[in-house]
Short mmCIF file of C-alpha atoms and ligand atoms in Angstrom, two decimals:
data_model
loop_
_atom_site.label_atom_id
_atom_site.label_comp_id
_atom_site.label_asym_id
_atom_site.label_seq_id
_atom_site.Cartn_x
_atom_site.Cartn_y
_atom_site.Cartn_z
CA MET A 306 86.14 -73.94 -210.19
CA SER A 307 83.63 -71.38 -211.47
CA LYS A 308 83.27 -71.40 -215.27
CA TYR A 309 82.48 -67.89 -216.40
CA GLN A 310 80.03 -68.13 -219.27
CA SER A 311 77.08 -66.16 -220.62
CA VAL A 312 74.25 -68.57 -221.41
CA ASN A 313 70.92 -67.21 -222.59
CA PRO A 314 68.35 -69.08 -220.45
CA TYR A 315 65.66 -68.48 -223.09
CA THR A 316 67.59 -70.29 -225.85
CA ASN A 317 70.27 -72.18 -223.82
CA GLU A 318 72.81 -70.68 -226.25
CA VAL A 319 76.31 -69.99 -224.86
CA PHE A 320 77.13 -66.57 -226.28
CA ALA A 321 80.34 -65.67 -224.45
CA SER A 322 83.03 -67.45 -222.42
CA TYR A 323 85.77 -65.98 -220.29
CA GLU A 324 89.08 -67.42 -219.05
CA ASN A 325 89.71 -67.60 -215.32
CA SER A 326 92.09 -64.92 -214.02
CA THR A 327 95.68 -66.07 -213.53
CA ASP A 328 97.39 -65.75 -210.14
CA GLN A 329 99.61 -63.06 -211.65
CA GLN A 330 96.64 -61.04 -212.92
CA ILE A 331 95.09 -61.27 -209.47
CA ASP A 332 98.28 -60.15 -207.75
CA GLU A 333 98.59 -57.18 -210.12
CA ALA A 334 94.96 -56.27 -209.50
CA ILE A 335 95.39 -56.33 -205.72
CA ASN A 336 98.51 -54.23 -206.04
CA LEU A 337 96.81 -51.66 -208.25
CA ALA A 338 93.82 -51.38 -205.92
CA TYR A 339 96.01 -51.18 -202.81
CA THR A 340 98.19 -48.44 -204.33
CA LEU A 341 95.05 -46.52 -205.25
CA TYR A 342 93.73 -46.83 -201.69
CA LYS A 343 96.90 -45.21 -200.35
CA LYS A 344 96.62 -42.42 -202.91
CA MET A 345 92.90 -41.80 -202.43
CA ARG A 346 93.42 -41.19 -198.71
CA HIS A 347 94.89 -37.83 -199.68
CA GLU A 348 92.30 -36.88 -202.27
CA LYS A 349 89.06 -34.97 -201.91
CA ILE A 350 85.75 -36.80 -201.39
CA SER A 351 84.03 -34.19 -203.55
CA ASP A 352 86.14 -35.24 -206.56
CA ARG A 353 84.99 -38.84 -206.19
CA ALA A 354 81.39 -37.70 -205.70
CA ALA A 355 81.62 -35.87 -209.04
CA ILE A 356 82.83 -39.08 -210.72
CA LEU A 357 79.87 -40.97 -209.25
CA GLN A 358 77.51 -38.37 -210.72
CA LYS A 359 79.26 -38.90 -214.06
CA LEU A 360 78.74 -42.65 -213.67
CA ALA A 361 75.01 -42.02 -213.13
CA ASP A 362 74.95 -40.01 -216.37
CA ILE A 363 76.83 -42.75 -218.24
CA LEU A 364 74.44 -45.41 -216.95
CA ARG A 365 71.59 -43.27 -218.27
CA GLU A 366 73.26 -43.17 -221.70
CA HIS A 367 73.98 -46.92 -221.69
CA LYS A 368 70.66 -47.99 -220.18
CA GLU A 369 69.44 -49.96 -223.17
CA GLU A 370 72.80 -51.69 -223.78
CA PHE A 371 73.02 -52.74 -220.15
CA ALA A 372 69.39 -53.81 -219.94
CA GLN A 373 69.66 -55.99 -223.05
CA LEU A 374 72.81 -57.69 -221.77
CA MET A 375 71.31 -58.47 -218.34
CA THR A 376 68.19 -59.90 -219.95
CA LYS A 377 70.29 -62.09 -222.26
CA GLU A 378 72.55 -63.30 -219.45
CA MET A 379 69.98 -64.12 -216.77
CA GLY A 380 66.57 -63.86 -218.38
CA LYS A 381 64.72 -61.08 -216.55
CA VAL A 382 62.11 -59.24 -218.60
CA ILE A 383 63.51 -56.24 -220.42
CA GLY A 384 61.34 -53.68 -218.57
CA GLU A 385 62.68 -54.90 -215.24
CA SER A 386 66.25 -54.72 -216.56
CA ARG A 387 65.69 -51.08 -217.50
CA GLY A 388 64.18 -50.50 -214.05
CA GLU A 389 67.31 -52.00 -212.48
CA VAL A 390 69.51 -49.48 -214.31
CA ASP A 391 67.25 -46.69 -213.01
CA ILE A 392 67.68 -47.90 -209.42
CA CYS A 393 71.45 -47.85 -209.91
CA ILE A 394 71.35 -44.29 -211.23
CA ASN A 395 69.40 -43.35 -208.10
CA ILE A 396 72.02 -45.02 -205.84
CA CYS A 397 74.96 -43.31 -207.57
CA GLU A 398 73.20 -39.95 -207.33
CA TYR A 399 72.32 -40.50 -203.66
CA TYR A 400 75.98 -41.03 -202.71
CA ALA A 401 77.19 -38.34 -205.12
CA LYS A 402 74.91 -35.82 -203.37
CA ASN A 403 75.14 -36.98 -199.76
CA GLY A 404 78.43 -38.87 -199.44
CA GLU A 405 80.64 -35.94 -198.48
CA LYS A 406 78.24 -34.63 -195.82
CA LEU A 407 77.68 -38.09 -194.33
CA LEU A 408 81.45 -38.58 -194.07
CA GLU A 409 82.05 -35.41 -192.05
CA PRO A 410 83.65 -36.01 -188.65
CA THR A 411 81.20 -36.64 -185.80
CA PRO A 412 81.83 -34.58 -182.64
CA LEU A 413 81.66 -36.49 -179.34
CA GLU A 414 80.65 -35.19 -175.93
CA THR A 415 83.08 -36.26 -173.24
CA PRO A 416 84.45 -34.65 -170.07
CA LEU A 417 87.88 -36.03 -171.01
CA GLY A 418 88.74 -33.52 -173.72
CA SER A 419 87.77 -32.32 -177.15
CA ALA A 420 86.83 -35.37 -179.23
CA TYR A 421 85.46 -36.42 -182.58
CA TYR A 422 85.72 -39.38 -184.89
CA LEU A 423 86.79 -39.31 -188.51
CA LYS A 424 85.20 -41.58 -191.07
CA GLN A 425 88.09 -42.87 -193.11
CA ALA A 426 88.68 -45.48 -195.77
CA THR A 427 90.03 -48.82 -194.53
CA GLY A 428 91.36 -50.34 -197.73
CA VAL A 429 90.51 -52.68 -200.59
CA VAL A 430 87.17 -54.54 -200.35
CA MET A 431 86.52 -57.86 -202.12
CA ALA A 432 82.92 -58.00 -203.40
CA CYS A 433 81.27 -61.35 -204.31
CA GLU A 434 77.95 -60.80 -206.02
CA PRO A 435 75.00 -62.85 -207.30
CA TRP A 436 73.38 -62.92 -210.74
CA ASN A 437 69.81 -61.95 -209.83
CA PHE A 438 70.46 -58.18 -210.15
CA PRO A 439 73.68 -58.10 -212.19
CA LEU A 440 74.17 -54.32 -212.03
CA TYR A 441 72.38 -53.34 -208.83
CA GLN A 442 74.27 -55.78 -206.58
CA VAL A 443 77.60 -54.33 -207.71
CA ILE A 444 76.54 -50.68 -207.49
CA ARG A 445 75.22 -51.28 -203.95
CA VAL A 446 78.80 -51.98 -202.88
CA PHE A 447 80.78 -49.90 -205.34
CA ALA A 448 79.02 -46.50 -205.01
CA PRO A 449 79.36 -46.04 -201.22
CA ASN A 450 82.86 -47.51 -201.05
CA PHE A 451 84.09 -45.37 -203.92
CA VAL A 452 82.97 -42.20 -202.11
CA VAL A 453 84.66 -43.43 -198.93
CA GLY A 454 87.86 -44.26 -200.84
CA ASN A 455 87.84 -48.08 -200.65
CA PRO A 456 88.71 -49.67 -204.04
CA ILE A 457 86.67 -52.75 -205.00
CA LEU A 458 87.77 -56.08 -206.46
CA LEU A 459 84.76 -57.79 -208.01
CA LYS A 460 83.99 -61.50 -208.26
CA HIS A 461 80.60 -61.62 -209.94
CA ALA A 462 78.50 -64.77 -210.36
CA HIS A 463 79.79 -67.20 -213.00
CA ASN A 464 76.72 -66.67 -215.24
CA VAL A 465 76.87 -62.86 -215.60
CA PRO A 466 80.48 -62.23 -216.65
CA GLY A 467 79.48 -59.90 -219.48
CA SER A 468 77.62 -57.62 -217.06
CA ALA A 469 80.65 -57.64 -214.75
CA GLU A 470 82.94 -56.54 -217.59
CA LEU A 471 80.54 -53.84 -218.73
CA ILE A 472 80.26 -52.34 -215.24
CA ALA A 473 84.04 -52.15 -214.92
CA LYS A 474 84.24 -50.50 -218.36
CA LEU A 475 81.61 -47.85 -217.54
CA VAL A 476 83.22 -47.05 -214.18
CA LYS A 477 86.47 -46.39 -216.03
CA GLN A 478 84.63 -44.32 -218.64
CA ALA A 479 83.20 -42.17 -215.83
CA GLY A 480 86.77 -41.14 -214.97
CA ALA A 481 87.29 -43.31 -211.88
CA PRO A 482 91.02 -43.86 -211.37
CA GLU A 483 92.49 -47.17 -212.51
CA GLY A 484 91.97 -49.72 -209.72
CA SER A 485 88.67 -48.27 -208.39
CA LEU A 486 86.71 -51.34 -209.56
CA ILE A 487 88.60 -54.31 -210.96
CA ASN A 488 86.64 -57.25 -212.28
CA LEU A 489 88.25 -60.66 -211.80
CA PHE A 490 87.25 -64.19 -212.77
CA PRO A 491 88.73 -66.15 -209.87
CA SER A 492 88.17 -69.76 -208.80
CA TYR A 493 86.93 -70.34 -205.23
CA ASP A 494 90.50 -71.19 -204.16
CA GLN A 495 91.86 -68.00 -205.69
CA LEU A 496 89.08 -66.08 -203.95
CA ALA A 497 90.16 -67.55 -200.61
CA ASN A 498 93.73 -66.40 -201.32
CA ILE A 499 92.53 -62.90 -202.17
CA ILE A 500 90.61 -62.70 -198.88
CA ALA A 501 93.70 -63.87 -196.98
CA ASP A 502 95.96 -61.28 -198.67
CA PRO A 503 97.07 -58.58 -196.19
CA ARG A 504 96.33 -55.86 -198.78
CA ILE A 505 92.60 -56.71 -198.54
CA GLN A 506 90.65 -55.23 -195.62
CA GLY A 507 87.03 -56.27 -196.17
CA VAL A 508 84.72 -58.74 -197.86
CA ALA A 509 81.15 -58.01 -198.97
CA LEU A 510 79.04 -60.93 -200.19
CA THR A 511 75.50 -61.04 -201.45
CA GLY A 512 74.27 -64.52 -202.22
CA SER A 513 73.04 -67.75 -200.74
CA GLU A 514 73.57 -69.10 -197.25
CA ARG A 515 75.92 -71.72 -198.78
CA GLY A 516 78.14 -69.14 -200.54
CA GLY A 517 77.88 -66.79 -197.55
CA SER A 518 79.06 -69.28 -194.98
CA SER A 519 82.10 -70.32 -197.10
CA VAL A 520 83.18 -66.77 -197.75
CA ALA A 521 82.42 -65.60 -194.18
CA GLU A 522 84.56 -68.50 -192.91
CA GLU A 523 87.51 -67.31 -195.02
CA ALA A 524 86.97 -63.75 -193.81
CA GLY A 525 86.71 -64.87 -190.17
CA LYS A 526 89.84 -67.03 -190.39
CA ASN A 527 91.76 -64.02 -191.63
CA LEU A 528 90.09 -61.49 -189.31
CA LYS A 529 88.69 -59.46 -192.19
CA LYS A 530 85.56 -57.42 -191.67
CA SER A 531 82.62 -58.77 -193.70
CA THR A 532 79.03 -58.01 -194.61
CA MET A 533 76.71 -60.85 -195.62
CA GLU A 534 73.50 -60.18 -197.56
CA LEU A 535 71.95 -63.63 -197.83
CA GLY A 536 68.71 -65.41 -198.65
CA GLY A 537 65.21 -64.87 -197.32
CA ASN A 538 61.86 -66.53 -196.80
CA ASP A 539 59.89 -63.33 -196.43
CA ALA A 540 56.47 -63.32 -194.83
CA PHE A 541 53.65 -61.36 -196.44
CA ILE A 542 51.09 -60.87 -193.69
CA VAL A 543 47.55 -60.04 -194.77
CA LEU A 544 45.45 -58.67 -191.89
CA SER A 545 41.65 -58.79 -191.88
CA ASP A 546 41.35 -55.06 -192.61
CA ALA A 547 43.59 -55.12 -195.72
CA ASP A 548 42.29 -52.80 -198.42
CA LYS A 549 41.02 -54.90 -201.33
CA THR A 550 42.61 -52.81 -204.08
CA VAL A 551 45.93 -52.43 -202.30
CA LEU A 552 46.04 -56.18 -201.70
CA LYS A 553 45.30 -56.98 -205.34
CA ASN A 554 47.89 -54.50 -206.63
CA VAL A 555 50.63 -55.67 -204.26
CA LEU A 556 49.99 -59.33 -205.01
CA ALA A 557 50.58 -58.57 -208.69
CA THR A 558 54.34 -58.16 -208.14
CA ALA A 559 55.10 -59.56 -204.67
CA ARG A 560 55.97 -63.06 -205.86
CA THR A 561 56.60 -62.76 -209.58
CA TYR A 562 58.89 -59.73 -209.97
CA ASN A 563 62.19 -61.01 -211.46
CA ASP A 564 60.36 -64.34 -211.85
CA GLY A 565 60.39 -64.72 -208.07
CA GLN A 566 64.21 -64.67 -207.93
CA VAL A 567 64.51 -61.88 -205.39
CA CYS A 568 65.94 -62.32 -201.90
CA THR A 569 63.04 -60.23 -200.58
CA SER A 570 60.31 -61.73 -202.74
CA SER A 571 57.19 -62.52 -200.67
CA LYS A 572 57.71 -66.25 -200.38
CA ARG A 573 55.28 -67.01 -197.55
CA MET A 574 51.80 -65.49 -197.72
CA ILE A 575 50.40 -65.59 -194.18
CA VAL A 576 46.73 -64.69 -194.33
CA LEU A 577 44.08 -64.12 -191.65
CA LYS A 578 41.47 -66.79 -192.27
CA ASP A 579 38.71 -64.39 -193.34
CA ARG A 580 40.89 -63.23 -196.30
CA TYR A 581 42.47 -66.59 -197.20
CA GLU A 582 40.20 -67.57 -200.12
CA GLU A 583 40.42 -64.07 -201.57
CA VAL A 584 44.25 -64.14 -201.52
CA LEU A 585 44.30 -67.57 -203.19
CA GLU A 586 41.89 -66.38 -205.88
CA GLU A 587 43.77 -63.11 -206.51
CA LEU A 588 47.12 -64.90 -206.73
CA LYS A 589 45.69 -67.52 -209.05
CA ALA A 590 44.17 -64.87 -211.32
CA HIS A 591 47.50 -63.05 -211.43
CA PHE A 592 49.61 -66.17 -212.07
CA ALA A 593 47.19 -67.32 -214.79
CA SER A 594 47.37 -63.92 -216.50
CA LEU A 595 51.14 -64.08 -217.02
CA LYS A 596 52.40 -64.34 -220.57
CA ALA A 597 55.35 -66.69 -221.05
CA GLY A 598 57.82 -65.72 -223.76
CA ASN A 599 61.10 -64.18 -224.79
CA PRO A 600 62.19 -61.77 -222.01
CA LEU A 601 63.39 -59.33 -224.68
CA ASP A 602 59.81 -59.07 -225.94
CA GLU A 603 58.09 -56.07 -224.30
CA THR A 604 54.85 -58.02 -223.81
CA THR A 605 56.39 -60.96 -221.92
CA THR A 606 55.54 -61.12 -218.22
CA LEU A 607 56.75 -64.67 -217.48
CA PRO A 608 60.43 -65.13 -218.43
CA PRO A 609 62.56 -68.24 -217.93
CA LEU A 610 64.50 -68.71 -214.70
CA ASN A 611 68.16 -67.73 -214.86
CA SER A 612 69.40 -71.23 -215.77
CA GLU A 613 68.48 -74.88 -216.28
CA GLN A 614 70.21 -75.73 -212.99
CA ALA A 615 68.03 -73.24 -211.12
CA LYS A 616 64.94 -74.80 -212.67
CA GLU A 617 66.02 -78.32 -211.69
CA LYS A 618 66.82 -77.25 -208.12
CA LEU A 619 63.43 -75.55 -207.67
CA GLN A 620 61.60 -78.53 -209.18
CA LYS A 621 63.32 -80.88 -206.70
CA GLN A 622 62.28 -78.68 -203.77
CA VAL A 623 58.68 -78.54 -205.02
CA ASP A 624 58.57 -82.32 -205.58
CA ALA A 625 59.80 -82.91 -202.04
CA ALA A 626 57.20 -80.47 -200.69
CA ILE A 627 54.35 -82.24 -202.48
CA ALA A 628 55.63 -85.67 -201.42
CA ALA A 629 55.50 -84.40 -197.83
CA GLY A 630 51.84 -83.34 -198.10
CA ALA A 631 51.79 -79.87 -199.68
CA LYS A 632 48.78 -79.33 -201.97
CA VAL A 633 48.95 -77.68 -205.38
CA TYR A 634 46.21 -75.03 -205.42
CA TYR A 635 47.19 -73.82 -208.91
CA GLN A 636 49.91 -74.34 -211.48
CA TYR A 637 50.44 -72.43 -214.72
CA PRO A 638 49.86 -74.55 -217.85
CA GLU A 639 52.67 -76.39 -219.68
CA ILE A 640 55.07 -74.08 -221.54
CA ASP A 641 56.18 -75.66 -224.79
CA HIS A 642 59.64 -74.12 -225.08
CA GLU A 643 63.22 -75.28 -224.48
CA GLY A 644 64.02 -72.24 -222.24
CA ALA A 645 64.44 -72.58 -218.46
CA PHE A 646 60.77 -71.87 -217.78
CA PHE A 647 59.25 -72.78 -214.43
CA ARG A 648 55.45 -72.91 -214.29
CA PRO A 649 54.27 -70.55 -211.49
CA LEU A 650 52.77 -72.50 -208.64
CA ILE A 651 50.65 -71.91 -205.54
CA LEU A 652 51.13 -74.35 -202.66
CA THR A 653 48.99 -74.75 -199.55
CA ASN A 654 49.00 -77.21 -196.62
CA VAL A 655 52.71 -76.78 -195.93
CA THR A 656 53.18 -78.06 -192.40
CA LYS A 657 56.12 -77.44 -190.10
CA ASP A 658 57.58 -80.87 -190.86
CA ASN A 659 57.57 -80.23 -194.62
CA PRO A 660 61.17 -79.93 -195.95
CA ILE A 661 60.41 -76.57 -197.63
CA PHE A 662 58.91 -75.03 -194.47
CA ASP A 663 62.26 -73.43 -193.67
CA GLN A 664 63.79 -73.30 -197.17
CA GLU A 665 64.09 -70.47 -199.66
CA LEU A 666 62.28 -71.23 -202.95
CA PHE A 667 64.02 -69.08 -205.58
CA GLY A 668 61.37 -68.80 -208.29
CA PRO A 669 57.64 -68.20 -208.83
CA VAL A 670 56.25 -70.43 -206.08
CA ALA A 671 53.90 -68.92 -203.51
CA VAL A 672 53.27 -70.82 -200.29
CA VAL A 673 49.99 -69.65 -198.72
CA TYR A 674 49.07 -70.20 -195.07
CA SER A 675 45.77 -69.53 -193.30
CA VAL A 676 46.02 -68.37 -189.68
CA GLU A 677 43.42 -67.92 -186.93
CA ASP A 678 44.59 -64.56 -185.64
CA GLU A 679 47.31 -61.94 -185.71
CA ASP A 680 49.38 -63.58 -182.97
CA GLU A 681 49.56 -66.76 -184.99
CA ALA A 682 50.53 -64.71 -188.08
CA ILE A 683 53.42 -63.05 -186.24
CA SER A 684 54.54 -66.29 -184.68
CA LEU A 685 54.53 -68.10 -188.06
CA ALA A 686 56.39 -65.18 -189.69
CA ASN A 687 59.08 -65.47 -187.01
CA ASP A 688 59.27 -69.27 -187.24
CA SER A 689 62.07 -69.14 -189.81
CA SER A 690 65.84 -69.37 -189.91
CA TYR A 691 65.76 -66.33 -192.18
CA GLY A 692 65.08 -62.72 -191.25
CA LEU A 693 65.44 -60.53 -194.33
CA GLY A 694 62.25 -58.67 -195.29
CA SER A 695 58.51 -58.82 -194.70
CA SER A 696 55.27 -57.08 -195.65
CA VAL A 697 52.16 -56.19 -193.67
CA ILE A 698 48.96 -55.42 -195.56
CA SER A 699 46.44 -53.48 -193.45
CA SER A 700 44.28 -50.35 -193.62
CA ASP A 701 45.29 -49.30 -190.11
CA ILE A 702 48.83 -47.98 -190.56
CA LYS A 703 49.52 -47.40 -186.87
CA HIS A 704 48.53 -50.94 -186.12
CA ALA A 705 50.56 -52.27 -189.07
CA GLN A 706 53.58 -50.46 -187.64
CA GLU A 707 53.03 -52.23 -184.30
CA VAL A 708 52.86 -55.57 -186.10
CA ALA A 709 56.00 -54.67 -188.10
CA SER A 710 57.91 -54.04 -184.87
CA GLN A 711 57.20 -57.61 -183.77
CA ILE A 712 58.60 -59.27 -186.89
CA GLU A 713 62.18 -60.51 -186.62
CA THR A 714 63.46 -59.19 -189.96
CA GLY A 715 65.74 -56.41 -191.16
CA MET A 716 63.01 -54.72 -193.22
CA THR A 717 59.20 -54.46 -193.28
CA VAL A 718 57.13 -52.77 -195.97
CA ILE A 719 53.58 -51.73 -195.10
CA ASN A 720 51.09 -52.10 -197.94
CA GLY A 721 53.77 -52.87 -200.48
CA PRO A 722 56.12 -55.56 -201.74
CA TRP A 723 59.91 -55.28 -201.26
CA ILE A 724 61.46 -51.91 -201.97
CA THR A 725 64.92 -50.44 -202.45
CA SER A 726 66.43 -46.99 -202.89
CA GLY A 727 69.76 -45.29 -202.20
CA GLU A 728 68.61 -43.77 -198.90
CA LEU A 729 67.01 -46.94 -197.47
CA PRO A 730 69.11 -49.51 -195.59
CA PHE A 731 68.98 -53.05 -196.96
CA GLY A 732 69.84 -56.20 -195.02
CA GLY A 733 68.67 -58.82 -192.57
CA VAL A 734 69.14 -60.77 -189.39
CA LYS A 735 69.46 -64.49 -188.53
CA LYS A 736 70.63 -66.59 -191.50
CA SER A 737 69.80 -63.74 -193.87
CA GLY A 738 73.16 -62.33 -192.87
CA TYR A 739 74.62 -59.30 -191.14
CA GLY A 740 75.50 -55.72 -191.95
CA ARG A 741 73.56 -53.32 -194.13
CA GLU A 742 74.02 -52.01 -197.64
CA LEU A 743 72.78 -48.66 -199.00
CA SER A 744 71.86 -45.51 -196.99
CA GLU A 745 74.16 -44.04 -194.36
CA LEU A 746 74.49 -47.48 -192.73
CA GLY A 747 75.84 -49.04 -195.93
CA LEU A 748 78.26 -46.15 -196.38
CA MET A 749 79.78 -46.95 -192.97
CA ALA A 750 80.20 -50.70 -193.61
CA PHE A 751 83.93 -50.46 -194.35
CA VAL A 752 84.74 -47.13 -192.72
CA ASN A 753 87.35 -46.68 -190.02
CA GLU A 754 85.66 -44.68 -187.27
CA HIS A 755 88.89 -43.06 -186.18
CA LEU A 756 88.72 -41.40 -182.76
CA VAL A 757 90.76 -38.23 -182.27
CA ILE A 758 90.77 -36.71 -178.78
CA ASP A 759 92.71 -33.75 -177.46
CA VAL A 760 93.51 -34.14 -173.74
CA THR A 761 96.16 -31.41 -173.48
CA LYS A 762 94.36 -29.60 -170.65
CA ASN A 763 94.44 -32.71 -168.43
CA ASN A 764 98.20 -32.93 -168.72
CA GLN A 765 99.33 -29.34 -168.37
P1 NAP B 861 75.55 -67.88 -204.45
O1 NAP B 861 75.61 -69.16 -205.16
O2 NAP B 861 75.85 -67.89 -202.99
O3 NAP B 861 76.59 -66.90 -205.20
C1 NAP B 861 76.88 -65.58 -204.78
C2 NAP B 861 78.33 -65.25 -205.12
O4 NAP B 861 79.18 -66.02 -204.25
C3 NAP B 861 78.70 -65.65 -206.54
O5 NAP B 861 79.66 -64.73 -207.01
C4 NAP B 861 79.29 -67.03 -206.37
O6 NAP B 861 80.17 -67.41 -207.38
C5 NAP B 861 80.00 -66.89 -205.04
N1 NAP B 861 80.12 -68.17 -204.32
C6 NAP B 861 79.17 -69.10 -204.15
N2 NAP B 861 79.63 -70.12 -203.41
C7 NAP B 861 80.92 -69.84 -203.13
C8 NAP B 861 81.92 -70.52 -202.40
N3 NAP B 861 81.71 -71.69 -201.82
N4 NAP B 861 83.14 -69.95 -202.31
C9 NAP B 861 83.35 -68.76 -202.91
N5 NAP B 861 82.44 -68.06 -203.61
C10 NAP B 861 81.22 -68.60 -203.71
O7 NAP B 861 74.16 -67.16 -204.64
P2 NAP B 861 73.34 -67.04 -205.99
O8 NAP B 861 72.64 -68.32 -206.24
O9 NAP B 861 74.19 -66.47 -207.05
O10 NAP B 861 72.26 -65.92 -205.61
C11 NAP B 861 71.00 -66.18 -205.10
C12 NAP B 861 70.98 -66.03 -203.60
O11 NAP B 861 71.36 -64.69 -203.26
C13 NAP B 861 69.60 -66.23 -203.01
O12 NAP B 861 69.72 -66.99 -201.83
C14 NAP B 861 69.15 -64.80 -202.69
O13 NAP B 861 68.18 -64.73 -201.67
C15 NAP B 861 70.45 -64.17 -202.30
N6 NAP B 861 70.39 -62.70 -202.42
C16 NAP B 861 70.43 -61.95 -201.28
C17 NAP B 861 70.32 -60.55 -201.36
C18 NAP B 861 70.35 -59.69 -200.12
O14 NAP B 861 70.53 -58.49 -200.27
N7 NAP B 861 70.19 -60.23 -198.92
C19 NAP B 861 70.18 -59.95 -202.60
C20 NAP B 861 70.14 -60.77 -203.74
C21 NAP B 861 70.26 -62.13 -203.64
P3 NAP B 861 79.79 -68.46 -208.53
O15 NAP B 861 78.65 -67.90 -209.29
O16 NAP B 861 81.03 -68.57 -209.33
O17 NAP B 861 79.43 -69.75 -207.83
#
């Protein structure tokens, strides 16, 4: 059973605890959301778009409160927490502005009659979200589905319950009708029952492969549509013609943003041999320049990981990698503090038989590979069970685009680290999951594309 608690990973202090939801509370929540779905089918999209704009304004007003809470619950540096609120404002405004237009019926050309398809709500969606972006992960699902008219039940990660409660409160404050976003604290068994409930029509999960496969299994068993946004082992390909300054600047965030706890963090640096030493040196200089400290302190650039358990898990993976022959090129000095700090690390000599070769390392560990040529770079990038994001660093953009097209991932950024915005689709292939969030594609995730065709003339 998940224990919903807020634990500050910098001090290990438990500062809030929450009771699990009762079966009755869950049933009432499903009922409320389902009743709202039926009602919203007859209401105007433009009214919901206006509420989303209001939510963006409210997030702006509550930016500092939200940022502080996220930093206390999962440890990210305060500047990044503020940045996360900004991204969420952008997403709400994107759907507030574009939702109605994107949901207009699409005409279809057919000799059989006059046809179009409507884009209608399908019903209540259960959202299971991870802790690494406590606000963003929820807004990614809530904003598009709210415009469509699908109410959301939220099961957030056990370690960010305060953020979950605050989101639900602000959504209500924005004027969203009761039932639009209901936060629950269910056990895994209760979650399975929610997914099985006939009043639920969809399941959206962002999280690990482990969580994803359990929840996708429940969804599949009950024939519920699902989207899975799972882990990644993103390749960061450095071509021989990479611009020196661009490379240096991109390396400064690619592996250490959110202390490396990003699904699309650049976990595998795949470098053409003539730039290998330079990448190692740049990364080392960047890692060594980080300042460990309290994530609420504006000058901190190296915060703790989100929890002690996360630190232990990462350490075990690293130990196994080294035991199997990986070499430590650099590790950050000892940090004399009881917080969940992990010393940033650069590993080389990771061979295909190393246990971490095909594992996601969720923290500030960069694995750097040297390759002979571009074909080997592409082949190594694709030699992964994951297929979420990737980067290509090159001065020749046309060529970088050709390389991008050969990488088996859902996203590729040229001359940059991972990126997200309301209008850009987010998601992956292979074990990184299926479906897309954000953009027009994310808006359609739980839409009923309802065909209407008039064939009167054929039957007169
Ligand atoms: P996680 O353990 O899979 O948890 C995600 C959510 O699923 C949480 O709410 C969790 O609840 C729930 N969950 C986990 N196992 C479950 C099970 N067996 N049955 C029912 N619910 C279950 O993932 P995480 O460690 O929080 O997040 C990190 C992972 O998310 C990384 O792999 C990262 O790459 C991935 N991620 C992917 C994306 C993307 O867009 N592709 C974005 C961000 C993160 P509890 O907390 O209560 O266990």
